[in-house]
Coordinates of C-alpha atoms in Angstrom, one line a residue:
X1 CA 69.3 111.2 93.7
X2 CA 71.0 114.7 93.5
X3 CA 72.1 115.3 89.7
X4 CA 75.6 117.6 89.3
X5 CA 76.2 119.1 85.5
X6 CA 79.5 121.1 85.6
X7 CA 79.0 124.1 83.8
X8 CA 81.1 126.6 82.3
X9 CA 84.0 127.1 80.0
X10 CA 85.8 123.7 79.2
X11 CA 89.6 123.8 79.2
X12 CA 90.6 120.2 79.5
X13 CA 94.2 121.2 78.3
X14 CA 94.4 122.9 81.5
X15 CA 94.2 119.7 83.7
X16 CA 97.8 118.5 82.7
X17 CA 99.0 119.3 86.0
X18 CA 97.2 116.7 87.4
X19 CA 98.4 113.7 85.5
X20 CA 102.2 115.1 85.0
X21 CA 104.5 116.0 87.5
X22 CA 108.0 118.0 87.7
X23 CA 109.3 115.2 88.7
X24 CA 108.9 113.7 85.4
X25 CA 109.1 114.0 81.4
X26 CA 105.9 112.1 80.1
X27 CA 103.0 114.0 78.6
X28 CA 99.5 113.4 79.3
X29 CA 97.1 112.3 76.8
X30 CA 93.9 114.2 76.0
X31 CA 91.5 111.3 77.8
X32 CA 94.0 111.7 80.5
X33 CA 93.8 115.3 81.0
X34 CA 89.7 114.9 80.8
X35 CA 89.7 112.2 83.4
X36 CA 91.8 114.3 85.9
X37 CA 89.4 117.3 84.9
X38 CA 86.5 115.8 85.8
X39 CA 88.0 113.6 88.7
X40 CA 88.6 117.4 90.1
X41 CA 85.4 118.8 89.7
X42 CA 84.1 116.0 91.2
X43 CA 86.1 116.7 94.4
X44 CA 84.9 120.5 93.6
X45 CA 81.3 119.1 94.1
X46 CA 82.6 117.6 98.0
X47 CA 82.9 114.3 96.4
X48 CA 79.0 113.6 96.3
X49 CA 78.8 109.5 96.4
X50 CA 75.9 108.3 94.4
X51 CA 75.5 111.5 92.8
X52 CA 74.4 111.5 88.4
X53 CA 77.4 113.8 87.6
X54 CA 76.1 114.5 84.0
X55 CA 74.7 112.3 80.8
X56 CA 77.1 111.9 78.2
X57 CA 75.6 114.5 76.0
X58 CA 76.4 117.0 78.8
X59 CA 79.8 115.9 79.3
X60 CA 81.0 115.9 75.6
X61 CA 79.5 119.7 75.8
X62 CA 81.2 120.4 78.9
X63 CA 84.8 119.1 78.3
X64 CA 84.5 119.9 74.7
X65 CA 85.9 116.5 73.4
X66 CA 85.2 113.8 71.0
X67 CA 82.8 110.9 72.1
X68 CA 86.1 108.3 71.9
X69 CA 88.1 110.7 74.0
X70 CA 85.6 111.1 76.9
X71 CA 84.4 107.3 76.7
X72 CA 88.6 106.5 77.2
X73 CA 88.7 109.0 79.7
X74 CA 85.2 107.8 81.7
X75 CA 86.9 103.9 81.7
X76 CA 90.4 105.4 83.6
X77 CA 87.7 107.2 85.9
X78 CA 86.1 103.6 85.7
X79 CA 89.3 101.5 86.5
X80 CA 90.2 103.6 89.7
X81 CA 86.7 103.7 91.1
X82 CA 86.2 107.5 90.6
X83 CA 82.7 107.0 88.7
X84 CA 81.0 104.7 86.7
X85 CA 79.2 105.0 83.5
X86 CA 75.2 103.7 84.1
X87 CA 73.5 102.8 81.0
X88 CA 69.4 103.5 80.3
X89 CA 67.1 106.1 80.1
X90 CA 68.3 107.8 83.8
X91 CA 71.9 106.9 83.0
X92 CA 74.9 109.3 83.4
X93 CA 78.2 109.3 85.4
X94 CA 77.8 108.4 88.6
X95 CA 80.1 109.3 91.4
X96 CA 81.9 106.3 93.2
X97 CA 84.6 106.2 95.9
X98 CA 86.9 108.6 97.2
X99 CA 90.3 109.5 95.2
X100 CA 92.2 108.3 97.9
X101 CA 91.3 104.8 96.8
X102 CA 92.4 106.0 93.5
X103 CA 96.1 107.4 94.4
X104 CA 96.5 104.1 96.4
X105 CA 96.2 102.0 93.7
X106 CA 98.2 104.4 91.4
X107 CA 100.9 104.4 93.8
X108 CA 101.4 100.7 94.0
X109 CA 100.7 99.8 90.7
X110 CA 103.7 101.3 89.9
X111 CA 105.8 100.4 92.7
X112 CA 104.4 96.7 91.1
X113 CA 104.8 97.4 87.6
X114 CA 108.5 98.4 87.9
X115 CA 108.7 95.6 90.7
X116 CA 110.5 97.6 93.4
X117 CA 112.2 95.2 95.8
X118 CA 110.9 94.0 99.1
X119 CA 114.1 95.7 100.7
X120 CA 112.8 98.8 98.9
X121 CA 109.5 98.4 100.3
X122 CA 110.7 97.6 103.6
X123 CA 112.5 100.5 104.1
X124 CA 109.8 103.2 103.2
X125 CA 107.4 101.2 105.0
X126 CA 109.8 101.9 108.4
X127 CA 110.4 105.4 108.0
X128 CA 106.5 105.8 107.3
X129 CA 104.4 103.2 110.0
X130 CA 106.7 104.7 112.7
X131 CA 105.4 108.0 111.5
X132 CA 102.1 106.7 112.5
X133 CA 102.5 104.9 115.5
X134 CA 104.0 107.5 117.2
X135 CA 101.0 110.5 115.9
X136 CA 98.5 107.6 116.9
X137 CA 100.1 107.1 120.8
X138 CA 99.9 111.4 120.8
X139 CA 96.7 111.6 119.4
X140 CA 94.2 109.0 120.3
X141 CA 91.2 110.5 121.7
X142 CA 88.8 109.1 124.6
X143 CA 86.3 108.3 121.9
X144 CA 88.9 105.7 120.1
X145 CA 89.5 104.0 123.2
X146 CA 86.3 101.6 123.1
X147 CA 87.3 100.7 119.4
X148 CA 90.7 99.8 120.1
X149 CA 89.6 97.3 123.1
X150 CA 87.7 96.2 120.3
X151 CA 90.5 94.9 118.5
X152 CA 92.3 94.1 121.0
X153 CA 89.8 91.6 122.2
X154 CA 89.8 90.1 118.4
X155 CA 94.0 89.9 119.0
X156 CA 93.8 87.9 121.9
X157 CA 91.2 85.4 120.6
X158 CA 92.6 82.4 118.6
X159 CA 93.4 83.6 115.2
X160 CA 91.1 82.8 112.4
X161 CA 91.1 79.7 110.1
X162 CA 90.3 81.6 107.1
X163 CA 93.5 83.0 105.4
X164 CA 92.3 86.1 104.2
X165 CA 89.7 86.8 107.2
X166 CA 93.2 87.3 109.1
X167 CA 94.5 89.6 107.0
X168 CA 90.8 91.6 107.2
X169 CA 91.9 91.8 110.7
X170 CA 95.4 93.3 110.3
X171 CA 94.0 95.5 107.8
X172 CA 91.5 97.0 110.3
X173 CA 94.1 97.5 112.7
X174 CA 96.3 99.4 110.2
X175 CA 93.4 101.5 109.1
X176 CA 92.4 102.4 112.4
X177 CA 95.8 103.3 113.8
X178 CA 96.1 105.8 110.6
X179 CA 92.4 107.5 111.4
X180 CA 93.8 108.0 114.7
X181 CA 97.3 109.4 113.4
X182 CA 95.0 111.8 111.4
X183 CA 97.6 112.3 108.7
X184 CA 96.3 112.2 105.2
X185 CA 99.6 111.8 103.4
X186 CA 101.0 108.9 105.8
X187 CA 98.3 107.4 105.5
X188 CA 98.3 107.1 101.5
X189 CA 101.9 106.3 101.4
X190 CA 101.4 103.5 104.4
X191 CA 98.3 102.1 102.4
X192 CA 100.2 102.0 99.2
X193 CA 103.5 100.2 100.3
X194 CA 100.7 97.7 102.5
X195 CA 99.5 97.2 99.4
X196 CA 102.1 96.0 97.6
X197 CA 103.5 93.6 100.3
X198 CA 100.5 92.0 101.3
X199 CA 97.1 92.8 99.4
X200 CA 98.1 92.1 95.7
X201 CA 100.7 89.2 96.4
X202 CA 99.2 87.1 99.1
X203 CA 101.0 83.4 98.7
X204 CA 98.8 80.5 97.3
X205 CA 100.4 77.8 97.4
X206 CA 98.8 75.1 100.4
X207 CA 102.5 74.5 101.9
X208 CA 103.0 78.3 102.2
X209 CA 99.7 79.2 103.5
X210 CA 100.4 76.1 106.5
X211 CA 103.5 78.7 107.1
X212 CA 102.0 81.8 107.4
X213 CA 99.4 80.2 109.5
X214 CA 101.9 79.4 111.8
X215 CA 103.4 82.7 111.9
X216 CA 99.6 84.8 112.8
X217 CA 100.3 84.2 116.3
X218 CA 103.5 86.1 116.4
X219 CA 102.2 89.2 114.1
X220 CA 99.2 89.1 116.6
X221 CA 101.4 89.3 119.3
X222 CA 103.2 92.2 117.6
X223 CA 99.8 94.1 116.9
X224 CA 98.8 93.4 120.9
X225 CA 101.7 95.6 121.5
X226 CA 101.4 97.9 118.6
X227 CA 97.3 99.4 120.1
X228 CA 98.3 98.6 124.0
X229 CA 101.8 100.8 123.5
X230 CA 98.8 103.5 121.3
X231 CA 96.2 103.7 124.0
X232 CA 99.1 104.1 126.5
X233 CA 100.0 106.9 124.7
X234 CA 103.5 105.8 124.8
X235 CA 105.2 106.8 121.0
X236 CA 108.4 105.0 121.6
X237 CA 107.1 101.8 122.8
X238 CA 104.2 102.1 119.3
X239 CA 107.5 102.5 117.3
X240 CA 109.5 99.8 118.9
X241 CA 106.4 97.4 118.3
X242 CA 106.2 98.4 114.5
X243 CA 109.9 98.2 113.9
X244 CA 110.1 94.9 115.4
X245 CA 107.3 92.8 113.0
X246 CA 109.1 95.1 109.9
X247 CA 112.2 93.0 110.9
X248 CA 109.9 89.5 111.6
X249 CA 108.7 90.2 108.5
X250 CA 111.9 90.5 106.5
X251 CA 113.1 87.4 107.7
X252 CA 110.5 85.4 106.8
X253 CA 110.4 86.8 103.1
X254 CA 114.1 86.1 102.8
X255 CA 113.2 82.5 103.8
X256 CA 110.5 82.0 101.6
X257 CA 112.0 84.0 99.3
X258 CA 115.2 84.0 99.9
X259 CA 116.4 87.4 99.3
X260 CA 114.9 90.7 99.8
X261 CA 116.8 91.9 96.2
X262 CA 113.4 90.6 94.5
X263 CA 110.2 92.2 94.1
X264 CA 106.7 90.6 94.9
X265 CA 105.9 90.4 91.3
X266 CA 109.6 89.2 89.9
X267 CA 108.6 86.0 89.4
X268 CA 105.2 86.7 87.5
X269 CA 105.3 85.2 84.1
X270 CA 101.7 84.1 83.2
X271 CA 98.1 84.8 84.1
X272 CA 97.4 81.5 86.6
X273 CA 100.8 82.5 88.2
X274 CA 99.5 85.8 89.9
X275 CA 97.4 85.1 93.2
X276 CA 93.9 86.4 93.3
X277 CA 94.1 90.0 95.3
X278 CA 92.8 88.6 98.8
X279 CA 91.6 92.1 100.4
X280 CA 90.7 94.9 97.9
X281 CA 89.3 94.4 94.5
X282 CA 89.5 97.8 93.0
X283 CA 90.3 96.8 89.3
X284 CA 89.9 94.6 87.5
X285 CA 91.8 91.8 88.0
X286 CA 92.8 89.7 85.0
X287 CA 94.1 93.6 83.1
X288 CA 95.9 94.5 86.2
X289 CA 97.4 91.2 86.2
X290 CA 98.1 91.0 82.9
X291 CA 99.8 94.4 82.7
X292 CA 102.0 92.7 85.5
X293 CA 102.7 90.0 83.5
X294 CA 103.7 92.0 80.5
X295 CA 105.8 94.2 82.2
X296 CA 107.4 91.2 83.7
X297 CA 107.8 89.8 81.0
X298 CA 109.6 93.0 78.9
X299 CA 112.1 93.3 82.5
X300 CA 113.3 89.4 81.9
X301 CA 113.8 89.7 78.2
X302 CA 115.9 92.8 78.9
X303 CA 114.1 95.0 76.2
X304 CA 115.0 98.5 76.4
X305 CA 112.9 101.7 75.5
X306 CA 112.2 101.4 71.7
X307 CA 111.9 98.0 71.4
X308 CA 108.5 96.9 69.6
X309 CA 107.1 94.2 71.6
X310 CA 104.8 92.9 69.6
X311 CA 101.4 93.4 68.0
X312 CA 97.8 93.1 69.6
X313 CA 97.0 89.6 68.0
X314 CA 100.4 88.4 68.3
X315 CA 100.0 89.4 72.6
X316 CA 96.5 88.2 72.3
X317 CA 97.6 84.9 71.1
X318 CA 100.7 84.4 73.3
X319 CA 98.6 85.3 77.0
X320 CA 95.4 83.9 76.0
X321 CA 93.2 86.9 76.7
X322 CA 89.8 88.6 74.9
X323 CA 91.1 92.2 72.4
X324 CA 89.5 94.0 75.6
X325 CA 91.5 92.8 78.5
X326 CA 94.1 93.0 76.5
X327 CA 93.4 96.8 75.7
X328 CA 92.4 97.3 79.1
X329 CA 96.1 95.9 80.1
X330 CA 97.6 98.5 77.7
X331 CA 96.0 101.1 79.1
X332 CA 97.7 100.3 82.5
X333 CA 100.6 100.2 81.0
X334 CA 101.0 103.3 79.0
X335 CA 99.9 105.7 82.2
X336 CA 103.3 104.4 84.0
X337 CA 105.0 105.1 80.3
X338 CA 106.0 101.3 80.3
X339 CA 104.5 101.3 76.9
X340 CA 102.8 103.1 74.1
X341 CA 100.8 102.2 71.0
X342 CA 102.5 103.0 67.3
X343 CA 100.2 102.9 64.2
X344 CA 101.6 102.2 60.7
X345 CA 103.5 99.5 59.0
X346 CA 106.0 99.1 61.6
X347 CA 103.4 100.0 64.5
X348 CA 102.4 97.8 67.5
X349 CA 103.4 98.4 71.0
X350 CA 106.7 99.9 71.6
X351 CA 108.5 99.8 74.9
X352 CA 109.4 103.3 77.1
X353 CA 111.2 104.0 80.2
X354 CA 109.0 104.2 83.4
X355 CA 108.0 107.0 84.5
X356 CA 105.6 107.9 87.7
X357 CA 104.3 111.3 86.2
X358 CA 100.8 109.7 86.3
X359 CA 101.2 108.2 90.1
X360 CA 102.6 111.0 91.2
X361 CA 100.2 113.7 89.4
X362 CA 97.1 111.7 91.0
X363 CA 98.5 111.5 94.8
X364 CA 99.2 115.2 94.8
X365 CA 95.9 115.8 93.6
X366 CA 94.2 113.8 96.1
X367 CA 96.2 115.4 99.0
X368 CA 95.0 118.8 97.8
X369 CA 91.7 118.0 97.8
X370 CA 91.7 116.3 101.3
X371 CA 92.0 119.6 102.6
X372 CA 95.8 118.6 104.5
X373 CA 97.3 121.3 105.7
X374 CA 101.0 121.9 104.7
X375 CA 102.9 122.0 107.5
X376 CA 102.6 118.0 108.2
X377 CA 103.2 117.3 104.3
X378 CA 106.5 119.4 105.0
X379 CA 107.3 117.4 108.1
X380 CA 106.6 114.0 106.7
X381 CA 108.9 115.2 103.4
X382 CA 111.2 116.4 105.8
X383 CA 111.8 113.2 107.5
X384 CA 111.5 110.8 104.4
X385 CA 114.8 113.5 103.0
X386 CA 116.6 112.9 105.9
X387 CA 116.6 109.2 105.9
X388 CA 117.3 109.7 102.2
X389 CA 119.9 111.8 102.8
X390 CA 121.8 108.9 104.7
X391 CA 121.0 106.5 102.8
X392 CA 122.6 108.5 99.2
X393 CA 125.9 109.0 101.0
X394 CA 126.1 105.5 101.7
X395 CA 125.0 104.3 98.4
X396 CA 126.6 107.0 96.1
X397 CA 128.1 105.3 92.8
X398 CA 129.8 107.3 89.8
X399 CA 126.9 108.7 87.8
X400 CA 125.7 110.0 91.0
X401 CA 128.9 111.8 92.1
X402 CA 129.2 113.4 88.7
X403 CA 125.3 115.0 89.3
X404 CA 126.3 116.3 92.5
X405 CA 129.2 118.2 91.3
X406 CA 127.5 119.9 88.7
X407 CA 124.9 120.6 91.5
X408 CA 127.3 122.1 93.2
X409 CA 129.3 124.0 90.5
X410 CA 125.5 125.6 89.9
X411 CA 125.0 126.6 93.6
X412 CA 128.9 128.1 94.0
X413 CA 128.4 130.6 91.1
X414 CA 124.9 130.8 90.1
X415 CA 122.9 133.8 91.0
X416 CA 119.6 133.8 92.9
X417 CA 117.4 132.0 91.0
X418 CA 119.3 129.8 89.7
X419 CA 120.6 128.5 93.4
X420 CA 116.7 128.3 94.4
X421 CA 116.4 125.9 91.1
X422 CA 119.5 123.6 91.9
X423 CA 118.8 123.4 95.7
X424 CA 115.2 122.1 94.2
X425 CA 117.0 119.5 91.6
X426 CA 119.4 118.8 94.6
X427 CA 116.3 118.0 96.8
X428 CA 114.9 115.7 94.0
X429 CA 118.7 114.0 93.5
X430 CA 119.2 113.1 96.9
X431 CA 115.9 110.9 97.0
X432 CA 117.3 109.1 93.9
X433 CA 120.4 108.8 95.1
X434 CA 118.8 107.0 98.1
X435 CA 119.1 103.9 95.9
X436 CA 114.9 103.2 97.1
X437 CA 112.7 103.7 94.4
X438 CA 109.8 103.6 96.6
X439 CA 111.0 106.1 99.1
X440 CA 112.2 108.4 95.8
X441 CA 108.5 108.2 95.1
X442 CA 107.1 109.2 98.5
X443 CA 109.9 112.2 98.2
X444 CA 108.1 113.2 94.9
X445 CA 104.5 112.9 95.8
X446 CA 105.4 115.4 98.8
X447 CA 107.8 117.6 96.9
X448 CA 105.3 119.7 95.5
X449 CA 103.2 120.2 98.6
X450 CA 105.9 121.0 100.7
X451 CA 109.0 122.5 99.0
X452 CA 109.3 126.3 100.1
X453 CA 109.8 129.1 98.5
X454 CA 111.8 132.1 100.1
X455 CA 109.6 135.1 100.1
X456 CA 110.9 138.1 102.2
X457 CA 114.4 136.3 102.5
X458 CA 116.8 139.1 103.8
X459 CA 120.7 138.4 101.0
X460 CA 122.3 137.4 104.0
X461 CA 119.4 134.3 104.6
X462 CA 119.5 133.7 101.2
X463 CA 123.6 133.2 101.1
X464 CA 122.7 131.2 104.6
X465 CA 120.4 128.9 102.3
X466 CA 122.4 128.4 99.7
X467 CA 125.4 127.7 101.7
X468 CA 123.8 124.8 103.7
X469 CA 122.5 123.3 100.8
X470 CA 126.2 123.5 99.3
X471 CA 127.3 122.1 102.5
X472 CA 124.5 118.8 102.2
X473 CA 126.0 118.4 98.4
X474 CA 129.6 118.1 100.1
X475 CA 128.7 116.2 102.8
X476 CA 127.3 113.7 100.2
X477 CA 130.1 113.9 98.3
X478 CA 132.0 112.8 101.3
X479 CA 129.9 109.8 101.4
X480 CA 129.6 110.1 105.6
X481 CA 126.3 108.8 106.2
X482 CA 126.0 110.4 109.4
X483 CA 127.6 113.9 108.1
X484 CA 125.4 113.9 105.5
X485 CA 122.2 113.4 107.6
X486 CA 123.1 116.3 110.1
X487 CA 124.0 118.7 106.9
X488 CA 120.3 117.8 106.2
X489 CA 118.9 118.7 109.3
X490 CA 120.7 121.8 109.6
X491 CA 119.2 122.8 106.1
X492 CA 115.7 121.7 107.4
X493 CA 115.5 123.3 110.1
X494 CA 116.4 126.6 108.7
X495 CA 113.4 125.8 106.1
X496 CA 111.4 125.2 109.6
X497 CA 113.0 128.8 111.8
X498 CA 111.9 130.3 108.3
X499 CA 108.5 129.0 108.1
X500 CA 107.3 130.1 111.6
X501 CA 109.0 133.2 111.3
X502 CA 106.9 134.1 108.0
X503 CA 109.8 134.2 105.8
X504 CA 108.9 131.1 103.8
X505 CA 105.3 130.2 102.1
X506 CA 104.6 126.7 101.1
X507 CA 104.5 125.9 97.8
X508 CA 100.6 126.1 96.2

């Protein structure tokens, strides 16, 4: 078995960047800046599965930090599958699965935590699976044409009697259509909305399950379509396909749900009411779903950021769970910033607002280190802005009226900088004006890997650039859907003219 020891300077205080984001205020712990260190230098290594990545001893030299901080920051590597601690005389780190896996999780565990509506969910996964269906119809290769029969074949046979053997199927499909696609970042966001609609929330109860039985036949029939219309090579016809079990799909939510305002984990409210994850078991479960129940739990009682909800023994008592699920659960928790820990007399665990910093640090850093190259980050972001760019001007309420104007104040009579800073912010706005919190949260994963930044920008291109994004802020303002969306692809495809021209680098 290879062994890997890191050597050099430690500067864990460095890694921050990797478990923060622009896009957000929260400040990364210590064990949280180690774990994203070594999480890096792993990918450094090429990722070497199986590989001893260093004792402890070495590690606590390496990263320069206490025993407690590494041992916390070895159980986040532990709880996203990153490495493993092995115990015994040959024991060490051990590397584990790739950080995609990781950033998946992340992603939905948020999206879950802060229980993002099935309309939400439904209307990222639509701008993203037709992303993929159409790269998969231009991009499938002689070679993928046997494993596509394949599945096929499996399509047309009757559909299996085990519940979660069918979803194995659909699952394959998915995951082949994306390898075909060949596009790292659609791929993520796909797996991670998939995730969240089907793997962690599949329905239990023996009436349901007869109903969804019922319905494999037509999202079979949907799938036929979906890898015939891929191996045709016919885009339009893969997209048709995807948008029309996206639609069969909503319906039957709203009818066993009956809305689409919910999120799959809004009626969560105790341990035995969360189904056992049917397809992936990256974590472990009874934490995971115990930070789901918590955070539940502190959306129905309406507490705000502040509040103190409770002690360990008192949360201990009330869910029924050992000190170190409970812990386990709080770790969960304060990563998203939906809680910390307070020591003292009036300590215990106080409650915070939200915020992805984590998700989004750990997605970016996995699409760096899968080696993507820019351009289809920017052309992914690019589309995700332009649906959200519709979808603000429609949705526009007071509070986000009043942002926009001071946008636009700033990119009337701001110099240079300043206008490249506020077109940035404006970016940023638009996707949470979008009124999706999912699709705000693709926008922000991409932002950083696909924003541009003018380098050899003549003063007439840059008063060209700052008047199109003056005129997108307008348009908004307007609140004409359709105004607003062409304002944005006026500004994007400047971005684009600039880019192939050389007069734009992507951000690094």
């Amino acid at each position: 078995m290879p062994i890997y020891v890191a050597t050099g300077t430690p500067r864990p205080e460095s890694t921050a960047t990797a478990a923060a984001s622009p896009a957000g205020s929260r400040q990364a712990k210590l064990a949280e800046r180690v774990a994203a260190a070594i999480q890096q230098d792993i990918a450094a290594l090429g990722w070497p599965l199986g590989a001893l990545f260093g004792t402890e001893a070495q590690l606590l030299q390496r990263y320069a930090v206490s025993r407690a901080t590494l041992r916390e920051a070895i159980r986040q590597l532990e709880r996203h599958g990153v490495a493993s601690m092995r115990r015994g005389s040959n024991g060490g780190l051990v590397v584990q699965q790739q950080a995609g896996d990781a950033a998946v999780l992340a992603l939905a565990t948020y999206l879950e935590l802060t229980d993002v509506s099935y309309g939400e969910v439904y209307e990222a996964r639509e701008l993203i699976e037709c992303q993929v269906a159409e790269l998969a119809a231009e991009r499938l290769q002689d070679g993928d044409i046997a494993p596509a029969r394949v599945l096929i074949r499996r399509l047309q046979a009757p559909p299996d009697a085990d519940f979660a053997c069918e979803l194995q199927l659909h699952v394959a499909i998915r995951e082949f259509v994306c390898r075909v696609a060949d596009n790292p970042a659609l791929a993520l966001l796909l797996e991670a909305l998939c995730y969240v609609t089907i793997n962690s929330r599949t329905l239990q109860r023996h009436e349901t399950r007869q109903q969804m039985q019922a319905v494999f036949d037509d999202y079979r029939r949907f799938k036929l379509r979906l890898l015939q219309a891929v191996v045709a090579g016919d885009g339009h016809a893969a997209q048709e396909s995807v948008r029309e079990q996206l639609a069969f799909s909503r319906r039957l939510i709203e009818r066993l749900r009956g809305s689409l305002c919910r999120g799959p984990s809004s009626d969560v409210s105790s341990l035995e009411a969360v189904p056992v994850v049917a397809i992936r078991k990256l974590y472990d479960k009874s934490a995971h779903r115990l930070a789901v129940v918590i955070a539940r739990g502190i959306a129905a009682a309406g507490l705000r950021a502040g509040a103190r909800l409770g002690a360990e023994p008192e949360l201990q008592a009330l869910h029924g769970v050992s000190r170190a699920v409970l812990r386990e659960a709080v770790r969960v928790l304060e990563l998203h910033a939906i809680l910390r820990s307070r020591r003292g007399q009036q300590g215990g665990l106080i409650v915070q607002t939200p915020d992805p910093s984590y998700t989004i640090g750990l997605s970016i850093a996995y699409l760096r280190h899968s080696g993507m190259p820019r351009q289809p980050c920017f052309r992914v972001w690019r589309s995700l802005l332009l649906a959200a760019a519709s979808l603000a001007a429609a949705r526009l309420d007071d509070a986000g009226r009043a942002s926009l104007l001071a946008l636009c104040e700033r990119l009337r009579g701001g110099g240079a900088v300043d206008c490249l800073v506020a077109g940035s912010e404006l970016d940023r706005a638009i996707a949470e004006l979008s009124g999706n919190r999912a699709l705000a949260l693709l926008v922000h994963v991409l932002g950083p890997l696909a924003d541009s930044y003018p380098q050899q920008l003549s003063a007439g291109a840059m008063q060209q650039l700052g008047g199109l994004r003056l005129a997108l802020a307008e348009a908004l303002l307007e609140q004409h859907a359709s105004l607003a969306r062409r304002a944005m692809l006026r500004y994007m495809q400047f971005l684009e003219d600039r880019l192939a021209a050389g007069e734009l680098l992507l951000a690094t």
